PDB file of N, CA and C in Angstrom:
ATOM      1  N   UNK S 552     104.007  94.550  88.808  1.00 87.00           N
ATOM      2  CA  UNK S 552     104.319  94.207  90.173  1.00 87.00           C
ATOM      3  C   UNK S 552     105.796  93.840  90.312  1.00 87.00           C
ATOM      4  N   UNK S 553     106.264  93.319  89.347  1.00 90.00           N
ATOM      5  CA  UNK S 553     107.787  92.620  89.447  1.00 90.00           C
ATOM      6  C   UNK S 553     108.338  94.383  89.200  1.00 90.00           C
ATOM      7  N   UNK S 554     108.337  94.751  88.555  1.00 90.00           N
ATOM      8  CA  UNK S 554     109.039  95.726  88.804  1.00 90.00           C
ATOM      9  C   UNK S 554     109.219  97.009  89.828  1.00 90.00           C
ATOM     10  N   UNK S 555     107.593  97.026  90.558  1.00 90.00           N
ATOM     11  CA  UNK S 555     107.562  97.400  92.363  1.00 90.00           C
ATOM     12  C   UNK S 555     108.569  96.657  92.926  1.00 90.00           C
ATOM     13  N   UNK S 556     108.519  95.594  92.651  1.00 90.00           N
ATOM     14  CA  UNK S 556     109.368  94.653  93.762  1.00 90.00           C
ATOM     15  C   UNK S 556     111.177  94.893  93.625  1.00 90.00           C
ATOM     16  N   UNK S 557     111.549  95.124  92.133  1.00 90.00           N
ATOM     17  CA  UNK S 557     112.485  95.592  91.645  1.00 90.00           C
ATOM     18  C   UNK S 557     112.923  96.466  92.543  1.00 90.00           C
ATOM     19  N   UNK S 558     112.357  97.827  92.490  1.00 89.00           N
ATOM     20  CA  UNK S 558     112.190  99.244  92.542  1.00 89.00           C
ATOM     21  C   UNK S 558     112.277  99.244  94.236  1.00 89.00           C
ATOM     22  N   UNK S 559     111.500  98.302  94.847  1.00 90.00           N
ATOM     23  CA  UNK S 559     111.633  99.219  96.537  1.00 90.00           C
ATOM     24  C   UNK S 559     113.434  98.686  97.239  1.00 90.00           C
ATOM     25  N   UNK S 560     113.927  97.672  96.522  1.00 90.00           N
ATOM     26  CA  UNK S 560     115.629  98.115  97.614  1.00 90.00           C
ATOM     27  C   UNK S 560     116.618  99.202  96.794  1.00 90.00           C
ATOM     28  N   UNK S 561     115.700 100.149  95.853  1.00 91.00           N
ATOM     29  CA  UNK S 561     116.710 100.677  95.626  1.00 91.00           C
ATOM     30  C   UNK S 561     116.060 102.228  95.794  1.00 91.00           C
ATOM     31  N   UNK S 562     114.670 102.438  95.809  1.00 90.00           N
ATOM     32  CA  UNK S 562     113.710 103.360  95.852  1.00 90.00           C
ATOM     33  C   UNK S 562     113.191 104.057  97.064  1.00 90.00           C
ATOM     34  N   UNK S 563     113.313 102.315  97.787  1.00 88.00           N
ATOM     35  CA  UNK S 563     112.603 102.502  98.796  1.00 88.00           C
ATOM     36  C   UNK S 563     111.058 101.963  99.412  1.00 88.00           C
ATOM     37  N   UNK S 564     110.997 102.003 100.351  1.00 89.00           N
ATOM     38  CA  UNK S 564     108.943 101.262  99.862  1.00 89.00           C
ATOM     39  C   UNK S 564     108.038 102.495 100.326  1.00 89.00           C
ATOM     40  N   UNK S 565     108.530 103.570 100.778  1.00 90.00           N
ATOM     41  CA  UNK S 565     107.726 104.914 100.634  1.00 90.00           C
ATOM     42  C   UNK S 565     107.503 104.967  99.250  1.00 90.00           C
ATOM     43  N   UNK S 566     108.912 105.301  98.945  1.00 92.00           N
ATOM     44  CA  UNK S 566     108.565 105.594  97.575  1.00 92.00           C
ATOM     45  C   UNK S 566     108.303 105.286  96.081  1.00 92.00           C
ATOM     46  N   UNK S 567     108.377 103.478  96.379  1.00 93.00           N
ATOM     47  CA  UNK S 567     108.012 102.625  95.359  1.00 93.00           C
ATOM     48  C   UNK S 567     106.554 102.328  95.893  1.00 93.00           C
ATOM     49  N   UNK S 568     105.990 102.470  96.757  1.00 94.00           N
ATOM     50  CA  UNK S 568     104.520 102.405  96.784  1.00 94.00           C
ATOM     51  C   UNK S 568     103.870 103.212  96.682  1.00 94.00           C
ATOM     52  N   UNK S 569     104.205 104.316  96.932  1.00 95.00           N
ATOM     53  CA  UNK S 569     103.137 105.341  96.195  1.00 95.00           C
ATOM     54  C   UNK S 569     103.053 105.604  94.844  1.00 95.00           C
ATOM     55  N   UNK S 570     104.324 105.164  94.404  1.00 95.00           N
ATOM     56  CA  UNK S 570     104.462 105.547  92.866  1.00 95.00           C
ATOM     57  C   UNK S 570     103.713 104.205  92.256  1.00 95.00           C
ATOM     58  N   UNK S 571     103.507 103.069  92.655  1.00 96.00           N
ATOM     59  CA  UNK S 571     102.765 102.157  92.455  1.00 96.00           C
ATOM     60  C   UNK S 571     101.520 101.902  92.598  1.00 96.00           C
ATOM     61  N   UNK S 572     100.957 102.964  93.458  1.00 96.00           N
ATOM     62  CA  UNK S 572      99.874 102.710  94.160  1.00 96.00           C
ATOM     63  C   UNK S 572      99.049 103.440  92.735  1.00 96.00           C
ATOM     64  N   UNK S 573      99.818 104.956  92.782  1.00 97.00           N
ATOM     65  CA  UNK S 573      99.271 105.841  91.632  1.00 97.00           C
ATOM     66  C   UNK S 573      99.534 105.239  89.965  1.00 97.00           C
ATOM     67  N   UNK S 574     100.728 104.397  89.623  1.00 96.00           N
ATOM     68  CA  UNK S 574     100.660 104.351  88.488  1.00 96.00           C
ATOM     69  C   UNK S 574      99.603 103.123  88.110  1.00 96.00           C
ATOM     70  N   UNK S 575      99.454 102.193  89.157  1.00 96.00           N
ATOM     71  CA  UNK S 575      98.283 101.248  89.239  1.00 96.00           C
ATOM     72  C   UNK S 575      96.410 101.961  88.990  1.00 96.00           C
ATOM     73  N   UNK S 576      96.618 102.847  89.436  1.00 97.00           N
ATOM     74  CA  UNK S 576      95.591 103.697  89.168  1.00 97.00           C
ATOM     75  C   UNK S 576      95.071 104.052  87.869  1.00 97.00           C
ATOM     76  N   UNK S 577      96.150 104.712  87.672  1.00 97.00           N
ATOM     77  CA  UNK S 577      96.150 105.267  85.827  1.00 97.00           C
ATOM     78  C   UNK S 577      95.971 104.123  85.059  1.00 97.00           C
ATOM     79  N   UNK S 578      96.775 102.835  85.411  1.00 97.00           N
ATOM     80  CA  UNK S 578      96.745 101.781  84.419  1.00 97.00           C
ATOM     81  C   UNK S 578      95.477 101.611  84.906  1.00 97.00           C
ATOM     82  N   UNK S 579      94.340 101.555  85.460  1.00 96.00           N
ATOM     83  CA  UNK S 579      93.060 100.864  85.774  1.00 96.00           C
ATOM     84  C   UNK S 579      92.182 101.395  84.937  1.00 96.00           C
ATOM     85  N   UNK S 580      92.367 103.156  84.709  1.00 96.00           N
ATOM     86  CA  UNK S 580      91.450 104.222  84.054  1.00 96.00           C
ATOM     87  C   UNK S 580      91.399 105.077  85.044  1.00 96.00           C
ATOM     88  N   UNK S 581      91.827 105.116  86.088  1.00 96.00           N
ATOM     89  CA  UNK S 581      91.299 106.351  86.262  1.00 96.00           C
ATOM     90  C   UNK S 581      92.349 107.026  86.651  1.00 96.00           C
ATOM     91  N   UNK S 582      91.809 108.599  85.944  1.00 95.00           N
ATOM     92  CA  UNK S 582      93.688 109.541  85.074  1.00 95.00           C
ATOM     93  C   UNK S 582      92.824 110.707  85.797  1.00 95.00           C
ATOM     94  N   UNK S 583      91.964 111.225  86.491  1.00 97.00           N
ATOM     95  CA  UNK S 583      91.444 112.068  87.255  1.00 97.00           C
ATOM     96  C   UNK S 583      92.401 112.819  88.693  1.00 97.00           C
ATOM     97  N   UNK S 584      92.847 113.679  87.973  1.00 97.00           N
ATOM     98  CA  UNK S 584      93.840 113.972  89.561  1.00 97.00           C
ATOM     99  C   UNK S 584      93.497 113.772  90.952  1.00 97.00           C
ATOM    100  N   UNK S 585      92.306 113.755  91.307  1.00 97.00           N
ATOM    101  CA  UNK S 585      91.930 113.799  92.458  1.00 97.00           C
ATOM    102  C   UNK S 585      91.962 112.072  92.465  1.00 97.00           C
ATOM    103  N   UNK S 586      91.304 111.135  92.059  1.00 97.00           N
ATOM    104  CA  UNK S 586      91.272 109.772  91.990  1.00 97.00           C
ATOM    105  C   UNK S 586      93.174 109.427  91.952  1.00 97.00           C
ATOM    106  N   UNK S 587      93.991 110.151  91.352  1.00 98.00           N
ATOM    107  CA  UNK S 587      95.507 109.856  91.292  1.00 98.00           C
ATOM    108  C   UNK S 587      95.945 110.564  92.541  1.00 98.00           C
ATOM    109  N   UNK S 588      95.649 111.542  93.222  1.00 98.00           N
ATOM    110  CA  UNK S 588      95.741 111.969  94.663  1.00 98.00           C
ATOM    111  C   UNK S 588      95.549 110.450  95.710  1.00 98.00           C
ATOM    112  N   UNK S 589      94.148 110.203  95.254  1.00 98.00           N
ATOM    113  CA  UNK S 589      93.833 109.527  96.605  1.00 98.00           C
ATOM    114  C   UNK S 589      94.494 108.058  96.347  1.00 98.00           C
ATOM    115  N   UNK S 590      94.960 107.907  95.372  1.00 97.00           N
ATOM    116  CA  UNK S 590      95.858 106.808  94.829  1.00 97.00           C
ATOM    117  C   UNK S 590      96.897 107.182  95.571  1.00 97.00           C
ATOM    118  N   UNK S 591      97.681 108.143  95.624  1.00 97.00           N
ATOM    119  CA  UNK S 591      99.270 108.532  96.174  1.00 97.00           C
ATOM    120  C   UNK S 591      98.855 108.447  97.475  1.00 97.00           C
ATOM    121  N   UNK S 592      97.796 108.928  98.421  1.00 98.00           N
ATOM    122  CA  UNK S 592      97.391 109.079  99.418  1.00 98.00           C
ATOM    123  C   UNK S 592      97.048 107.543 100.168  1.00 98.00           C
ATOM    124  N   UNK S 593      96.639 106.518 100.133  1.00 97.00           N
ATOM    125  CA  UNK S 593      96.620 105.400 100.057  1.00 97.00           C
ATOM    126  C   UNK S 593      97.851 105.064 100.125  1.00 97.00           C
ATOM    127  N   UNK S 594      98.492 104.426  99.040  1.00 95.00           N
ATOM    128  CA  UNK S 594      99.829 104.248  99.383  1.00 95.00           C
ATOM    129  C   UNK S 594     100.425 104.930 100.734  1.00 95.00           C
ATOM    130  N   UNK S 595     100.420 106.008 100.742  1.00 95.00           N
ATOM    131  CA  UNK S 595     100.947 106.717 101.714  1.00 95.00           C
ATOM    132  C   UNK S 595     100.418 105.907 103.285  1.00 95.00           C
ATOM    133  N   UNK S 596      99.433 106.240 103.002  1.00 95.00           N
ATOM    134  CA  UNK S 596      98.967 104.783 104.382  1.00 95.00           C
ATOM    135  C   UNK S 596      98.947 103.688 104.781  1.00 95.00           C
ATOM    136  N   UNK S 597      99.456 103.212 103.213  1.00 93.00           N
ATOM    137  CA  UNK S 597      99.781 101.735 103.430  1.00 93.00           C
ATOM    138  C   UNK S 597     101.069 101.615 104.126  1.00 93.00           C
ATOM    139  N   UNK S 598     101.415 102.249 103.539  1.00 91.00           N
ATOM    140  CA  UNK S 598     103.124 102.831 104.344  1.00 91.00           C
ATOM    141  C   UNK S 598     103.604 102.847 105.810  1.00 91.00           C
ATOM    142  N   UNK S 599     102.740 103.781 106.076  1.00 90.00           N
ATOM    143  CA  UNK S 599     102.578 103.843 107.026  1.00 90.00           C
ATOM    144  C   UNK S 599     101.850 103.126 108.306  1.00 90.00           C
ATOM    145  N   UNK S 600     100.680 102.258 108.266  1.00 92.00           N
ATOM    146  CA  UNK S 600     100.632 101.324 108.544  1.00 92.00           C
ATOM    147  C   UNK S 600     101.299 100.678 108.626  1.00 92.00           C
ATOM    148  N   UNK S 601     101.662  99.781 108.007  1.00 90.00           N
ATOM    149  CA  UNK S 601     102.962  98.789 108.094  1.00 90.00           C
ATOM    150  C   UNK S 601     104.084  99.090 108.527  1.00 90.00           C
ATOM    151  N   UNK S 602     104.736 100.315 108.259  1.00 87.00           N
ATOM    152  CA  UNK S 602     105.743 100.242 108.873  1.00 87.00           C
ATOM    153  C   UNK S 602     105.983 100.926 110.455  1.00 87.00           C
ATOM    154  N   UNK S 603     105.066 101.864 110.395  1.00 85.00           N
ATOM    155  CA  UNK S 603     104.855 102.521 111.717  1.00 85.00           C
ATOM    156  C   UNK S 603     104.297 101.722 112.764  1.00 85.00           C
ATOM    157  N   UNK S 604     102.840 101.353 112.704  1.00 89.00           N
ATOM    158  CA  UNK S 604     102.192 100.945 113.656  1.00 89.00           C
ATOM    159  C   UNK S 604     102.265  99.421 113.971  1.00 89.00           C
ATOM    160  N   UNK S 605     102.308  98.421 112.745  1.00 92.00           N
ATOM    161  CA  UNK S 605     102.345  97.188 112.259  1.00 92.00           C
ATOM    162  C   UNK S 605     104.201  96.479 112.939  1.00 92.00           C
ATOM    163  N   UNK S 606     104.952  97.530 112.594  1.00 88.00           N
ATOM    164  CA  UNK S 606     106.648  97.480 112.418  1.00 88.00           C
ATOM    165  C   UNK S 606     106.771  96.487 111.720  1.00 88.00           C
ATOM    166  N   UNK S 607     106.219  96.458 110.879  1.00 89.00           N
ATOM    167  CA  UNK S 607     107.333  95.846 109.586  1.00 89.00           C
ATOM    168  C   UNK S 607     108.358  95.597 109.121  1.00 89.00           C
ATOM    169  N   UNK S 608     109.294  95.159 109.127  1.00 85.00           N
ATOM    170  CA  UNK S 608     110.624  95.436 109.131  1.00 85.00           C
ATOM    171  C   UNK S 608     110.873  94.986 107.385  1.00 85.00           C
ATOM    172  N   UNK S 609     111.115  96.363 106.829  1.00 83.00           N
ATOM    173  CA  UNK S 609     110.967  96.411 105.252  1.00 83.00           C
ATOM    174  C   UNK S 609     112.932  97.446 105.293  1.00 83.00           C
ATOM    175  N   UNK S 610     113.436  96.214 103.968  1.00 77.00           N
ATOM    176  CA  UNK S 610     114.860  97.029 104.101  1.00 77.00           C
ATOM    177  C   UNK S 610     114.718  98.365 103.000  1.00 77.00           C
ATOM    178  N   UNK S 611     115.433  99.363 103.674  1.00 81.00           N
ATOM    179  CA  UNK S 611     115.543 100.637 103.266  1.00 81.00           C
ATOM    180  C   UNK S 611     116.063 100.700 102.250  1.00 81.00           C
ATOM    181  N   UNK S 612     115.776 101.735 101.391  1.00 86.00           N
ATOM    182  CA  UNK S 612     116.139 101.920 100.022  1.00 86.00           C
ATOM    183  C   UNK S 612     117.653 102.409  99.616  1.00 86.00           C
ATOM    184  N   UNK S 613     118.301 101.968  98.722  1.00 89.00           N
ATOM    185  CA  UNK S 613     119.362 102.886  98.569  1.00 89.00           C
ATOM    186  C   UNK S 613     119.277 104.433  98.455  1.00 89.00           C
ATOM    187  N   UNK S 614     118.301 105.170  97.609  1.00 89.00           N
ATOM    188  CA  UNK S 614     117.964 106.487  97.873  1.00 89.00           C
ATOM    189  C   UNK S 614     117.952 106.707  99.149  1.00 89.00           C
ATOM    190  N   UNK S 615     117.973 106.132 100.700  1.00 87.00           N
ATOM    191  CA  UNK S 615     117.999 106.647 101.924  1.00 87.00           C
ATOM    192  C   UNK S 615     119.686 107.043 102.721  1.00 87.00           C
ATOM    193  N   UNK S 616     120.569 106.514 101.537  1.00 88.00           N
ATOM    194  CA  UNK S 616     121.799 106.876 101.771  1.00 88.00           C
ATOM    195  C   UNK S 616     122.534 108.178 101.707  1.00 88.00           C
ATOM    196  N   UNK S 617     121.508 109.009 100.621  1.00 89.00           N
ATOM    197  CA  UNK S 617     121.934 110.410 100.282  1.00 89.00           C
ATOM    198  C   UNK S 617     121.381 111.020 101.259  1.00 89.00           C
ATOM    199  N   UNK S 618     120.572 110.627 102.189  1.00 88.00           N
ATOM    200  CA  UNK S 618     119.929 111.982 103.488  1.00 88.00           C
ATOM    201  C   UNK S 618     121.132 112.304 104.519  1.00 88.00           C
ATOM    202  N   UNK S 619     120.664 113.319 105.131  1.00 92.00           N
ATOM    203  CA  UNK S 619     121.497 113.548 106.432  1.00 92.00           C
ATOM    204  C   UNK S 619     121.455 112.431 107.425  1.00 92.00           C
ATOM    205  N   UNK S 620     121.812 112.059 107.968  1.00 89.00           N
ATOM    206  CA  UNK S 620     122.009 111.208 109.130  1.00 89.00           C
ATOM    207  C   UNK S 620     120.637 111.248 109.851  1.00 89.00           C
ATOM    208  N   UNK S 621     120.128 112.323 110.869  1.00 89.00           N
ATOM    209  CA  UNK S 621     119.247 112.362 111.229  1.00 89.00           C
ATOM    210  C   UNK S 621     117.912 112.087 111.092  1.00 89.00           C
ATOM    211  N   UNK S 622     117.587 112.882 109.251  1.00 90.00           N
ATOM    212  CA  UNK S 622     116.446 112.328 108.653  1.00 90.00           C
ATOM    213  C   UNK S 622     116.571 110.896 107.893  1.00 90.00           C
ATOM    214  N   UNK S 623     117.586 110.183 107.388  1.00 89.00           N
ATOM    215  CA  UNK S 623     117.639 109.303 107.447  1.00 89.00           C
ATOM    216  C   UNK S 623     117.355 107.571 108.699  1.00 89.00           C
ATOM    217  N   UNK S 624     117.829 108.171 109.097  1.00 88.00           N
ATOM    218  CA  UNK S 624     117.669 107.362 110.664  1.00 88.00           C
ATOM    219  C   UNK S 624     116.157 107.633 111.045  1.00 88.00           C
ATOM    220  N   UNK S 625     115.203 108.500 110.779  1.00 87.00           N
ATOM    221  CA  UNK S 625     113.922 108.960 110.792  1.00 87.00           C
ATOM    222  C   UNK S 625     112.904 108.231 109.378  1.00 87.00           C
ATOM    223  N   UNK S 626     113.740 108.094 108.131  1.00 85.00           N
ATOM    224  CA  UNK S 626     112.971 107.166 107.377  1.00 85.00           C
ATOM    225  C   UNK S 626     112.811 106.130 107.507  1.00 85.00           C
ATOM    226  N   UNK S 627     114.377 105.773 107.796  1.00 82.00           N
ATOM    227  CA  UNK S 627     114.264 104.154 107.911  1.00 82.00           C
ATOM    228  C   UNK S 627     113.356 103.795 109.355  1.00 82.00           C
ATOM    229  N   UNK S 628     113.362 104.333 110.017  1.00 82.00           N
ATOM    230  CA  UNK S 628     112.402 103.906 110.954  1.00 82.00           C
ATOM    231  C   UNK S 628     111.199 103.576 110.815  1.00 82.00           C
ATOM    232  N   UNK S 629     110.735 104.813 109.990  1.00 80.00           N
ATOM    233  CA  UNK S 629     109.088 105.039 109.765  1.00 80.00           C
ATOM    234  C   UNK S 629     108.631 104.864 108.778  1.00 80.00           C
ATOM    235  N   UNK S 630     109.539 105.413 107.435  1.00 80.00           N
ATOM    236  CA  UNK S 630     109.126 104.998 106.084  1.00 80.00           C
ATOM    237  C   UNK S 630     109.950 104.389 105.504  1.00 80.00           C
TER     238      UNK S 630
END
């Protein structure tokens, strides 16, 4: 967990939670792609929840600096 927490101002929390959501998975037992799908998939909604519908106000990752302007300004909003 400390190292999720590490990982999302520089990752991001799109993309430190799904990668958390799924590697939490595997560490549990279950290494089944479809069970590691619905692991990434989850995350993905947690995500989204919170930051979409919830507005969360979660700070953006340094990886959101390399986008174009447009889609950037579109993550940080939503993811």
């Amino acid at each position: 967990f400390l190292i999720y927490v590490l990982l999302a101002p520089i990752g991001g929390y799109l993309l430190s939670t799904v990668a958390f959501a799924t590697l939490l998975a595997f560490r549990l037992g279950y290494r089944t792609p479809k069970t590691l799908a619905a692991a990434a998939a989850s995350g993905f909604v947690i995500v989204l929840v919170f930051k979409t519908f919830l507005q969360v106000k979660v700070p953006g990752g340094q990886i959101y600096e390399s986008l174009p302007d447009g889609l950037r300004a579109f993550m940080l909003t939503y993811f």
